Short mmCIF file of C-alpha atoms in Angstrom, two decimals:
data_model
loop_
_atom_site.label_atom_id
_atom_site.label_comp_id
_atom_site.label_asym_id
_atom_site.label_seq_id
_atom_site.Cartn_x
_atom_site.Cartn_y
_atom_site.Cartn_z
CA MET B 15 108.56 106.85 96.41
CA ASN B 16 106.68 103.82 95.06
CA ASP B 17 103.83 103.98 92.55
CA ASN B 18 101.09 103.57 95.19
CA THR B 19 102.43 106.45 97.27
CA PHE B 20 102.79 108.64 94.18
CA LEU B 21 99.20 107.99 93.09
CA ARG B 22 97.82 108.58 96.60
CA GLU B 23 99.67 111.89 96.88
CA LYS B 24 98.54 112.89 93.40
CA ALA B 25 94.91 112.11 94.27
CA TYR B 26 95.28 113.97 97.57
CA THR B 27 96.62 117.09 95.83
CA ILE B 28 93.88 117.06 93.19
CA ILE B 29 91.08 116.65 95.76
CA GLN B 30 92.57 119.30 98.04
CA THR B 31 92.76 121.69 95.07
CA LYS B 32 89.08 121.08 94.38
CA ILE B 33 88.34 122.25 97.91
CA LEU B 34 90.61 125.29 97.63
CA GLU B 35 89.05 126.31 94.31
CA GLY B 36 85.50 125.83 95.55
CA ASP B 37 84.64 122.84 93.38
CA LEU B 38 83.95 120.79 96.51
CA ARG B 39 82.01 122.88 99.01
CA ALA B 40 80.61 122.45 102.49
CA GLY B 41 78.08 119.63 102.67
CA ALA B 42 78.95 118.27 99.21
CA LEU B 43 78.86 114.50 98.86
CA VAL B 44 82.28 113.04 98.00
CA SER B 45 82.06 110.16 95.53
CA GLU B 46 85.09 107.89 95.48
CA LEU B 47 84.06 106.38 92.14
CA ALA B 48 83.33 109.72 90.46
CA LEU B 49 86.64 111.19 91.63
CA ALA B 50 88.58 108.14 90.46
CA GLN B 51 86.99 108.35 87.03
CA GLU B 52 87.59 112.10 86.81
CA ILE B 53 91.22 111.86 87.90
CA GLY B 54 91.85 108.79 85.76
CA MET B 55 93.13 106.28 88.30
CA SER B 56 91.89 103.30 90.27
CA ARG B 57 89.71 103.75 93.35
CA THR B 58 92.35 102.55 95.83
CA PRO B 59 94.62 105.66 95.86
CA VAL B 60 91.53 107.89 95.78
CA ARG B 61 90.09 106.02 98.77
CA GLU B 62 93.38 106.43 100.64
CA ALA B 63 93.50 110.16 99.81
CA ILE B 64 89.92 110.62 101.02
CA GLY B 65 90.85 108.81 104.23
CA GLN B 66 93.80 111.13 104.77
CA LEU B 67 91.64 114.22 104.21
CA GLU B 68 89.08 112.81 106.63
CA ARG B 69 91.77 112.39 109.29
CA GLU B 70 92.82 116.00 108.69
CA GLY B 71 89.28 117.15 109.38
CA LEU B 72 88.20 118.10 105.87
CA PHE B 73 85.78 115.23 105.27
CA ASN B 74 83.25 113.54 107.51
CA LYS B 75 81.35 110.26 107.22
CA VAL B 76 77.64 110.69 107.91
CA PRO B 77 75.49 107.57 108.49
CA ARG B 78 73.11 106.81 105.62
CA VAL B 79 74.52 109.79 103.71
CA GLY B 80 78.15 109.05 102.90
CA THR B 81 81.34 111.09 102.98
CA ILE B 82 80.80 114.84 102.81
CA VAL B 83 82.96 117.94 102.87
CA ARG B 84 82.91 118.64 106.59
CA LEU B 85 81.33 121.79 107.95
CA PRO B 86 83.57 123.79 110.29
CA GLY B 87 81.89 124.63 113.60
CA HIS B 88 81.71 128.07 115.14
CA GLN B 89 84.24 127.32 117.88
CA GLU B 90 86.57 125.55 115.46
CA LEU B 91 86.50 128.52 113.11
CA LYS B 92 87.26 130.84 116.03
CA ASP B 93 90.17 128.63 117.10
CA LEU B 94 91.62 128.46 113.57
CA TYR B 95 91.70 132.23 113.22
CA GLU B 96 93.31 132.62 116.64
CA VAL B 97 96.10 130.20 115.76
CA ARG B 98 96.57 131.89 112.39
CA ALA B 99 96.78 135.30 114.04
CA ALA B 100 99.54 134.08 116.34
CA LEU B 101 101.53 132.24 113.67
CA GLU B 102 101.15 134.66 110.77
CA SER B 103 101.95 137.71 112.88
CA CYS B 104 105.14 135.92 113.87
CA ALA B 105 105.84 135.13 110.20
CA ALA B 106 105.32 138.78 109.23
CA SER B 107 107.83 139.87 111.86
CA ILE B 108 110.42 137.42 110.54
CA ALA B 109 109.71 138.18 106.88
CA ALA B 110 110.26 141.93 107.36
CA ASP B 111 114.00 141.34 107.14
CA SER B 112 114.00 138.95 104.20
CA LEU B 113 111.42 139.97 101.57
CA SER B 114 113.08 141.00 98.31
CA ALA B 115 112.09 143.95 96.14
CA SER B 116 110.52 141.61 93.59
CA GLU B 117 108.49 139.84 96.29
CA LEU B 118 107.27 143.15 97.68
CA SER B 119 106.32 144.21 94.15
CA ALA B 120 104.35 140.99 93.66
CA MET B 121 102.51 141.65 96.91
CA GLN B 122 101.63 145.15 95.73
CA ASP B 123 100.14 143.60 92.59
CA LEU B 124 97.94 141.41 94.83
CA VAL B 125 96.76 144.44 96.81
CA ASP B 126 95.97 146.21 93.52
CA GLU B 127 94.07 143.15 92.31
CA VAL B 128 91.78 143.19 95.36
CA ASN B 129 91.22 146.94 94.99
CA GLU B 130 90.29 146.37 91.34
CA ILE B 131 87.70 143.77 92.38
CA ALA B 132 86.16 146.33 94.74
CA ARG B 133 86.11 148.97 91.98
CA GLU B 134 84.44 146.55 89.60
CA LEU B 135 81.75 145.80 92.17
CA ARG B 136 81.11 149.50 92.68
CA GLY B 137 80.95 150.01 88.94
CA ARG B 138 78.29 147.33 88.69
CA GLY B 139 76.31 148.92 91.50
CA SER B 140 76.41 145.56 93.27
CA ASP B 141 77.48 144.52 96.75
CA ALA B 142 77.60 140.81 95.98
CA LEU B 143 80.57 138.93 94.54
CA ASP B 144 79.83 136.61 91.65
CA GLU B 145 81.71 133.32 91.27
CA SER B 146 84.55 134.79 89.23
CA LEU B 147 85.19 137.75 91.53
CA LEU B 148 84.94 135.56 94.63
CA ARG B 149 87.59 133.22 93.28
CA GLY B 150 89.77 136.18 92.33
CA PHE B 151 89.48 137.72 95.79
CA LEU B 152 90.15 134.50 97.70
CA ASN B 153 93.09 133.57 95.48
CA ALA B 154 94.69 137.02 95.82
CA ASP B 155 94.14 136.95 99.57
CA ILE B 156 95.76 133.57 100.10
CA ALA B 157 98.65 134.42 97.75
CA PHE B 158 99.42 137.58 99.77
CA HIS B 159 99.55 135.62 103.01
CA GLN B 160 101.53 132.76 101.48
CA GLN B 161 104.18 135.17 100.21
CA ILE B 162 104.82 136.36 103.76
CA ILE B 163 104.77 132.89 105.28
CA GLN B 164 107.21 131.54 102.69
CA ALA B 165 109.53 134.51 103.21
CA SER B 166 109.65 133.71 106.93
CA GLY B 167 111.41 130.45 106.07
CA ASN B 168 109.55 128.65 108.88
CA VAL B 169 108.41 125.32 107.43
CA ARG B 170 106.24 124.46 110.44
CA ILE B 171 104.27 127.68 110.13
CA GLN B 172 103.82 126.96 106.42
CA GLU B 173 102.48 123.45 107.09
CA ILE B 174 100.12 124.40 109.90
CA VAL B 175 98.67 127.47 108.21
CA SER B 176 98.25 125.60 104.92
CA GLU B 177 96.12 122.95 106.63
CA PHE B 178 94.07 125.56 108.47
CA ARG B 179 93.52 127.66 105.35
CA THR B 180 92.10 124.65 103.50
CA ILE B 181 89.51 124.11 106.25
CA GLN B 182 88.71 127.82 106.28
CA ARG B 183 88.30 127.83 102.51
CA VAL B 184 85.32 125.49 102.89
CA PHE B 185 83.71 128.18 105.01
CA GLU B 186 84.78 131.09 102.80
CA TYR B 187 83.13 129.67 99.70
CA GLY B 188 79.90 129.02 101.58
CA ARG B 189 79.55 132.24 103.55
CA MET B 190 76.89 134.70 102.43
CA LEU B 191 78.67 137.91 103.42
CA HIS B 192 81.43 138.98 101.04
CA SER B 193 80.55 142.65 100.69
CA ILE B 194 82.42 145.58 99.16
CA ARG B 195 83.18 146.73 102.71
CA ILE B 196 84.95 143.43 103.46
CA ILE B 197 86.90 143.53 100.20
CA GLU B 198 88.00 147.13 100.65
CA SER B 199 88.89 146.53 104.29
CA ALA B 200 91.04 143.52 103.38
CA ALA B 201 92.86 145.53 100.70
CA ALA B 202 93.52 148.42 103.12
CA GLN B 203 94.81 146.08 105.80
CA HIS B 204 97.05 144.28 103.30
CA ALA B 205 98.41 147.67 102.19
CA GLU B 206 99.18 148.54 105.82
CA ILE B 207 101.03 145.25 106.33
CA LEU B 208 102.92 145.74 103.07
CA GLU B 209 104.00 149.25 104.00
CA ALA B 210 105.47 147.99 107.29
CA LEU B 211 107.30 145.22 105.45
CA ARG B 212 108.73 147.70 102.93
CA LYS B 213 110.07 149.79 105.81
CA ARG B 214 111.51 146.65 107.48
CA GLU B 215 109.49 147.47 110.60
CA ALA B 216 109.09 143.99 112.05
CA GLU B 217 107.00 144.92 115.09
CA THR B 218 104.66 147.13 113.07
CA ALA B 219 104.21 144.33 110.53
CA ARG B 220 103.50 141.84 113.34
CA LEU B 221 100.85 144.05 114.92
CA ALA B 222 99.23 144.87 111.56
CA MET B 223 98.99 141.18 110.60
CA PHE B 224 97.58 140.25 113.99
CA ALA B 225 94.92 142.98 113.75
CA HIS B 226 94.09 141.98 110.16
CA ILE B 227 93.43 138.34 111.00
CA ARG B 228 91.45 139.19 114.11
CA ALA B 229 89.28 141.53 112.01
CA ALA B 230 88.77 138.70 109.51
CA GLN B 231 87.82 136.44 112.40
CA GLN B 232 85.15 138.83 113.61
CA SER B 233 83.70 139.13 110.12
CA ALA B 234 83.73 135.36 109.61
CA LEU B 235 82.06 134.56 112.91
CA ALA B 236 79.45 137.27 112.33
CA SER B 237 78.33 135.51 109.14
CA PHE B 238 78.65 131.95 110.43
CA ASP B 239 75.15 131.53 111.86
CA GLU B 240 73.46 132.84 108.73
CA SER B 241 75.62 130.89 106.31
CA PHE B 242 76.23 127.60 108.06
CA GLN B 243 74.21 127.00 111.20
CA PRO B 244 71.07 125.62 109.49
CA LEU B 245 73.16 123.15 107.47
CA THR B 246 75.24 122.25 110.52
CA ASP B 247 72.08 121.55 112.49
CA GLN B 248 70.72 119.34 109.70
CA ILE B 249 73.92 117.28 109.45
CA THR B 250 74.00 116.89 113.25
CA ALA B 251 70.40 115.70 113.20
CA ASP B 252 71.15 113.19 110.43
CA ASP B 253 74.19 111.94 112.34
CA SER B 254 72.21 111.36 115.55
CA ASN B 255 69.20 109.62 113.97
#
């Protein structure tokens, strides 16, 4: 790997992490110069990394506006969840035979972490996640799913789901509806998946994962219009003028 490739990949990873951690959110303007200064490298590898992320569907160039974090559309979001449901249910079935005791224990810790977030919300008498709790929930959620995908040993599933999850993360940080009900439901569904994996019941794990992701899809699409449609309409109008 030459220096240029190394710097481009480094810039790509840093920018992608900013999206995953919610530092770059839907509709945010992406400044090549500001990112280069923040990362501490020249603009060329940053420009190349931005171009790669644009080709992957994470960024979009809007006339007279610039490069922005692209807004996922309703149909696209629906499609992403459907592909994830198919692939991750397959991964859960495969992983049922290979997850170690330590990996299962780590997954239980993630389920407990999400339950603790729900308890904290109830203790506050609030139904709304603040920034810290939202990050904690999303990170625990993705870590749970990644543990299963990695245990499946299927590199293609890992690559495809990783790309899709990054696009979905843009939506997840912008959506308005992250209620206690959603948090508790996710924890219960994760616990059901985990129990099937502990018992090495591949088909039960597959069905539980499929149902979990389809439930997440319904919740996500239900909040899409309220959270994103006005901004999507505005960007579309800007693009057509």
